Amino acid sequence: MEPTATVQRKKRILSGIQPSGTPTLGNYIGAMRNWKMLADEYDCFYMIADLHTITVRQEPAKLRAQSTQMLALLLAIGLDPEQNVLFFQSHVHQHAEMAWLLNCFTYMGEMSRMTQFKDKSAKHADNINCGLFTYPVLMAGDILLYQADLVPVGADQTQHLEICRDIANRFNGLYSNVFTIPEGYYPKLGARVMSLQEPTRKMSKSDPDDSFIGLLDTPDVVRRKMRRAVTDSETEIRYDPENKPGVSNLLSIYCALTGESMDNVVASFSSKGYGDLKNAVADVIIDTLSPIQTEFHRYMADKSYLESVWRTGAERASRIAERTLSKAMKKIGFVAK
Ligand code: TYM
């Protein structure tokens, strides 16, 4: 008799990035790099979160250009569009619909506790819109639509992931198991890459140019930004995020990109100065970014290929998203079409 093969479904990943500017080294180390690393083991959906960007005003032409560039960058870091589903959030209408449903299962008090809402409303005091307030609900829908088991993100998304789990558990409690409860996946080193100018804050693409490394920065720009990176008035190179946030950030970037252990790296710099460390970090960043940039320009020169990738991605994503949305709508009590 033939042995019966049990085919197990691969676990699923969903993650996303906003096309609100050129991604930073923080986005790369905290999230994008892990997307590539996990691609073989999981069934992966990677989304360009364009709907999320309009919680802050966007210039239409710029948003369009940045979105296309983001897709080219995802391909350039090595994500194979056959193996992974790469898509624009706005091409899959189920995201907006799921967000409405979940809005009705989320409390105002929960949303007002979100630190990102507090930060962004302070930064954009003239435009504290309802989308900004319910942003985490849209994000919860993104994840739940795909029944994702794992969500690889940086540490700044922890609170959003927690609320996603809360909403999913609440919904499941009311209607029996509709949604998979997702887990976060955070890198051991680099879950929070810090600003080069204010190393107690996270590196962010919306901060002044000198405070972050953009994935498309040229070698000259990388070296200049590294030279200007804030350190401290001591000379000793050691890992101590509390007292030496600038130096520790540079060490973390170095370890994350080379894969070397912190102890070895600190030992190798024991007789060296901050200038040497900055040069070494600049070198590994340039080595990492160069091949990505070459690939990026190649993909950007082939618009029809990019278009075929986003069309196929939207179709594949919609099929899964529709399945979950219909299930949730049926449970709530809407009449089936
Ligand atoms: P976004 O676009 O701000 O960032 C994309 C990813 O990069 C990570 N990240 C960082 N990691 C380490 N250090 C940093 N300095 C740093 N800055 C950013 C973020 O944690 C994130 O993983 N709301 C999300 C996008 C989103 C999403 C989703 C993510 C929409 N729907 C569903 C996961 C699942 C955001 O604004 O990421």
PDB file of C-alpha atoms in Angstrom, residues 63-173:
ATOM      1  CA  LEU A  63       2.951  59.051  -4.123  1.00  0.00           C
ATOM      2  CA  ARG A  64       2.553  57.288  -7.480  1.00  0.00           C
ATOM      3  CA  ALA A  65       6.312  57.440  -8.193  1.00  0.00           C
ATOM      4  CA  GLN A  66       7.284  56.298  -4.687  1.00  0.00           C
ATOM      5  CA  SER A  67       4.855  53.390  -4.850  1.00  0.00           C
ATOM      6  CA  THR A  68       6.355  52.087  -8.089  1.00  0.00           C
ATOM      7  CA  GLN A  69       9.845  52.576  -6.695  1.00  0.00           C
ATOM      8  CA  MET A  70       8.909  50.613  -3.621  1.00  0.00           C
ATOM      9  CA  LEU A  71       7.830  47.664  -5.735  1.00  0.00           C
ATOM     10  CA  ALA A  72      11.121  47.840  -7.664  1.00  0.00           C
ATOM     11  CA  LEU A  73      12.972  47.869  -4.340  1.00  0.00           C
ATOM     12  CA  LEU A  74      11.144  44.807  -3.058  1.00  0.00           C
ATOM     13  CA  LEU A  75      12.230  42.986  -6.203  1.00  0.00           C
ATOM     14  CA  ALA A  76      15.731  44.435  -5.881  1.00  0.00           C
ATOM     15  CA  ILE A  77      16.243  43.012  -2.383  1.00  0.00           C
ATOM     16  CA  GLY A  78      15.607  39.615  -3.921  1.00  0.00           C
ATOM     17  CA  LEU A  79      11.917  38.899  -3.344  1.00  0.00           C
ATOM     18  CA  ASP A  80      10.825  36.569  -6.127  1.00  0.00           C
ATOM     19  CA  PRO A  81       7.328  37.575  -7.320  1.00  0.00           C
ATOM     20  CA  GLU A  82       6.479  33.986  -8.258  1.00  0.00           C
ATOM     21  CA  GLN A  83       7.278  32.712  -4.808  1.00  0.00           C
ATOM     22  CA  ASN A  84       5.903  35.734  -2.908  1.00  0.00           C
ATOM     23  CA  VAL A  85       2.736  37.709  -3.495  1.00  0.00           C
ATOM     24  CA  LEU A  86       3.778  41.345  -3.967  1.00  0.00           C
ATOM     25  CA  PHE A  87       0.925  43.831  -4.251  1.00  0.00           C
ATOM     26  CA  PHE A  88      -0.422  47.312  -3.683  1.00  0.00           C
ATOM     27  CA  GLN A  89      -2.905  47.494  -0.830  1.00  0.00           C
ATOM     28  CA  SER A  90      -5.186  49.854  -2.818  1.00  0.00           C
ATOM     29  CA  HIS A  91      -5.538  47.232  -5.582  1.00  0.00           C
ATOM     30  CA  VAL A  92      -7.268  44.844  -3.206  1.00  0.00           C
ATOM     31  CA  HIS A  93     -10.546  46.519  -2.238  1.00  0.00           C
ATOM     32  CA  GLN A  94     -11.181  43.998   0.536  1.00  0.00           C
ATOM     33  CA  HIS A  95      -8.712  45.917   2.765  1.00  0.00           C
ATOM     34  CA  ALA A  96     -10.934  48.992   2.977  1.00  0.00           C
ATOM     35  CA  GLU A  97     -14.030  46.845   3.467  1.00  0.00           C
ATOM     36  CA  MET A  98     -12.467  44.756   6.209  1.00  0.00           C
ATOM     37  CA  ALA A  99     -11.340  47.946   7.935  1.00  0.00           C
ATOM     38  CA  TRP A 100     -14.961  49.114   8.130  1.00  0.00           C
ATOM     39  CA  LEU A 101     -16.116  45.843   9.639  1.00  0.00           C
ATOM     40  CA  LEU A 102     -13.327  45.825  12.209  1.00  0.00           C
ATOM     41  CA  ASN A 103     -13.893  49.498  13.073  1.00  0.00           C
ATOM     42  CA  CYS A 104     -17.199  48.375  14.524  1.00  0.00           C
ATOM     43  CA  PHE A 105     -15.402  45.926  16.820  1.00  0.00           C
ATOM     44  CA  THR A 106     -12.781  48.388  18.087  1.00  0.00           C
ATOM     45  CA  TYR A 107     -13.148  50.919  20.879  1.00  0.00           C
ATOM     46  CA  MET A 108     -12.259  54.606  20.811  1.00  0.00           C
ATOM     47  CA  GLY A 109     -10.338  54.170  24.077  1.00  0.00           C
ATOM     48  CA  GLU A 110      -8.100  51.515  22.515  1.00  0.00           C
ATOM     49  CA  MET A 111      -7.240  53.729  19.564  1.00  0.00           C
ATOM     50  CA  SER A 112      -6.555  56.812  21.649  1.00  0.00           C
ATOM     51  CA  ARG A 113      -3.881  54.903  23.570  1.00  0.00           C
ATOM     52  CA  MET A 114      -1.820  54.232  20.433  1.00  0.00           C
ATOM     53  CA  THR A 115       1.540  55.994  20.719  1.00  0.00           C
ATOM     54  CA  GLN A 116       1.834  56.425  16.959  1.00  0.00           C
ATOM     55  CA  PHE A 117      -1.483  58.283  16.920  1.00  0.00           C
ATOM     56  CA  LYS A 118      -0.255  60.568  19.677  1.00  0.00           C
ATOM     57  CA  ASP A 119       3.081  61.193  17.910  1.00  0.00           C
ATOM     58  CA  LYS A 120       1.569  61.773  14.492  1.00  0.00           C
ATOM     59  CA  SER A 121      -1.180  64.056  15.775  1.00  0.00           C
ATOM     60  CA  ALA A 122       1.468  66.171  17.494  1.00  0.00           C
ATOM     61  CA  LYS A 123       3.467  66.309  14.249  1.00  0.00           C
ATOM     62  CA  HIS A 124       0.456  67.073  12.008  1.00  0.00           C
ATOM     63  CA  ALA A 125      -1.687  69.126  14.367  1.00  0.00           C
ATOM     64  CA  ASP A 126      -3.537  70.735  11.436  1.00  0.00           C
ATOM     65  CA  ASN A 127      -4.688  67.384  10.062  1.00  0.00           C
ATOM     66  CA  ILE A 128      -5.736  65.011  12.829  1.00  0.00           C
ATOM     67  CA  ASN A 129      -8.101  63.041  10.625  1.00  0.00           C
ATOM     68  CA  CYS A 130     -10.237  59.995  11.431  1.00  0.00           C
ATOM     69  CA  GLY A 131      -8.006  57.807   9.231  1.00  0.00           C
ATOM     70  CA  LEU A 132      -5.039  58.616  11.429  1.00  0.00           C
ATOM     71  CA  PHE A 133      -7.090  57.582  14.437  1.00  0.00           C
ATOM     72  CA  THR A 134      -8.253  54.243  13.004  1.00  0.00           C
ATOM     73  CA  TYR A 135      -5.001  53.436  11.171  1.00  0.00           C
ATOM     74  CA  PRO A 136      -4.308  50.376  13.392  1.00  0.00           C
ATOM     75  CA  VAL A 137      -7.705  48.922  12.419  1.00  0.00           C
ATOM     76  CA  LEU A 138      -6.813  49.085   8.723  1.00  0.00           C
ATOM     77  CA  MET A 139      -3.529  47.401   9.610  1.00  0.00           C
ATOM     78  CA  ALA A 140      -5.320  44.704  11.630  1.00  0.00           C
ATOM     79  CA  GLY A 141      -7.499  44.002   8.600  1.00  0.00           C
ATOM     80  CA  ASP A 142      -4.409  43.733   6.369  1.00  0.00           C
ATOM     81  CA  ILE A 143      -3.063  40.962   8.551  1.00  0.00           C
ATOM     82  CA  LEU A 144      -6.305  39.131   9.305  1.00  0.00           C
ATOM     83  CA  LEU A 145      -7.512  39.033   5.693  1.00  0.00           C
ATOM     84  CA  TYR A 146      -4.642  36.674   4.871  1.00  0.00           C
ATOM     85  CA  GLN A 147      -4.962  34.543   8.018  1.00  0.00           C
ATOM     86  CA  ALA A 148      -1.303  35.355   8.657  1.00  0.00           C
ATOM     87  CA  ASP A 149       0.546  33.302  11.267  1.00  0.00           C
ATOM     88  CA  LEU A 150       3.567  35.580  11.392  1.00  0.00           C
ATOM     89  CA  VAL A 151       4.143  39.307  10.864  1.00  0.00           C
ATOM     90  CA  PRO A 152       7.809  40.338  10.494  1.00  0.00           C
ATOM     91  CA  VAL A 153       8.089  43.982  11.581  1.00  0.00           C
ATOM     92  CA  GLY A 154      10.314  46.352  13.533  1.00  0.00           C
ATOM     93  CA  ALA A 155       9.756  47.065  17.227  1.00  0.00           C
ATOM     94  CA  ASP A 156       7.743  50.231  16.514  1.00  0.00           C
ATOM     95  CA  GLN A 157       4.847  48.066  15.283  1.00  0.00           C
ATOM     96  CA  THR A 158       4.474  46.022  18.493  1.00  0.00           C
ATOM     97  CA  GLN A 159       1.501  48.006  19.768  1.00  0.00           C
ATOM     98  CA  HIS A 160      -0.290  47.729  16.423  1.00  0.00           C
ATOM     99  CA  LEU A 161       0.225  44.001  16.374  1.00  0.00           C
ATOM    100  CA  GLU A 162      -1.116  43.665  19.911  1.00  0.00           C
ATOM    101  CA  ILE A 163      -4.302  45.540  19.038  1.00  0.00           C
ATOM    102  CA  CYS A 164      -4.692  43.367  15.935  1.00  0.00           C
ATOM    103  CA  ARG A 165      -4.603  40.292  18.150  1.00  0.00           C
ATOM    104  CA  ASP A 166      -7.112  41.858  20.550  1.00  0.00           C
ATOM    105  CA  ILE A 167      -9.553  42.679  17.746  1.00  0.00           C
ATOM    106  CA  ALA A 168      -9.181  39.198  16.237  1.00  0.00           C
ATOM    107  CA  ASN A 169      -9.757  37.502  19.593  1.00  0.00           C
ATOM    108  CA  ARG A 170     -12.800  39.673  20.229  1.00  0.00           C
ATOM    109  CA  PHE A 171     -14.284  38.839  16.829  1.00  0.00           C
ATOM    110  CA  ASN A 172     -13.499  35.132  17.198  1.00  0.00           C
ATOM    111  CA  GLY A 173     -15.072  35.176  20.656  1.00  0.00           C
TER     112      GLY A 173
END
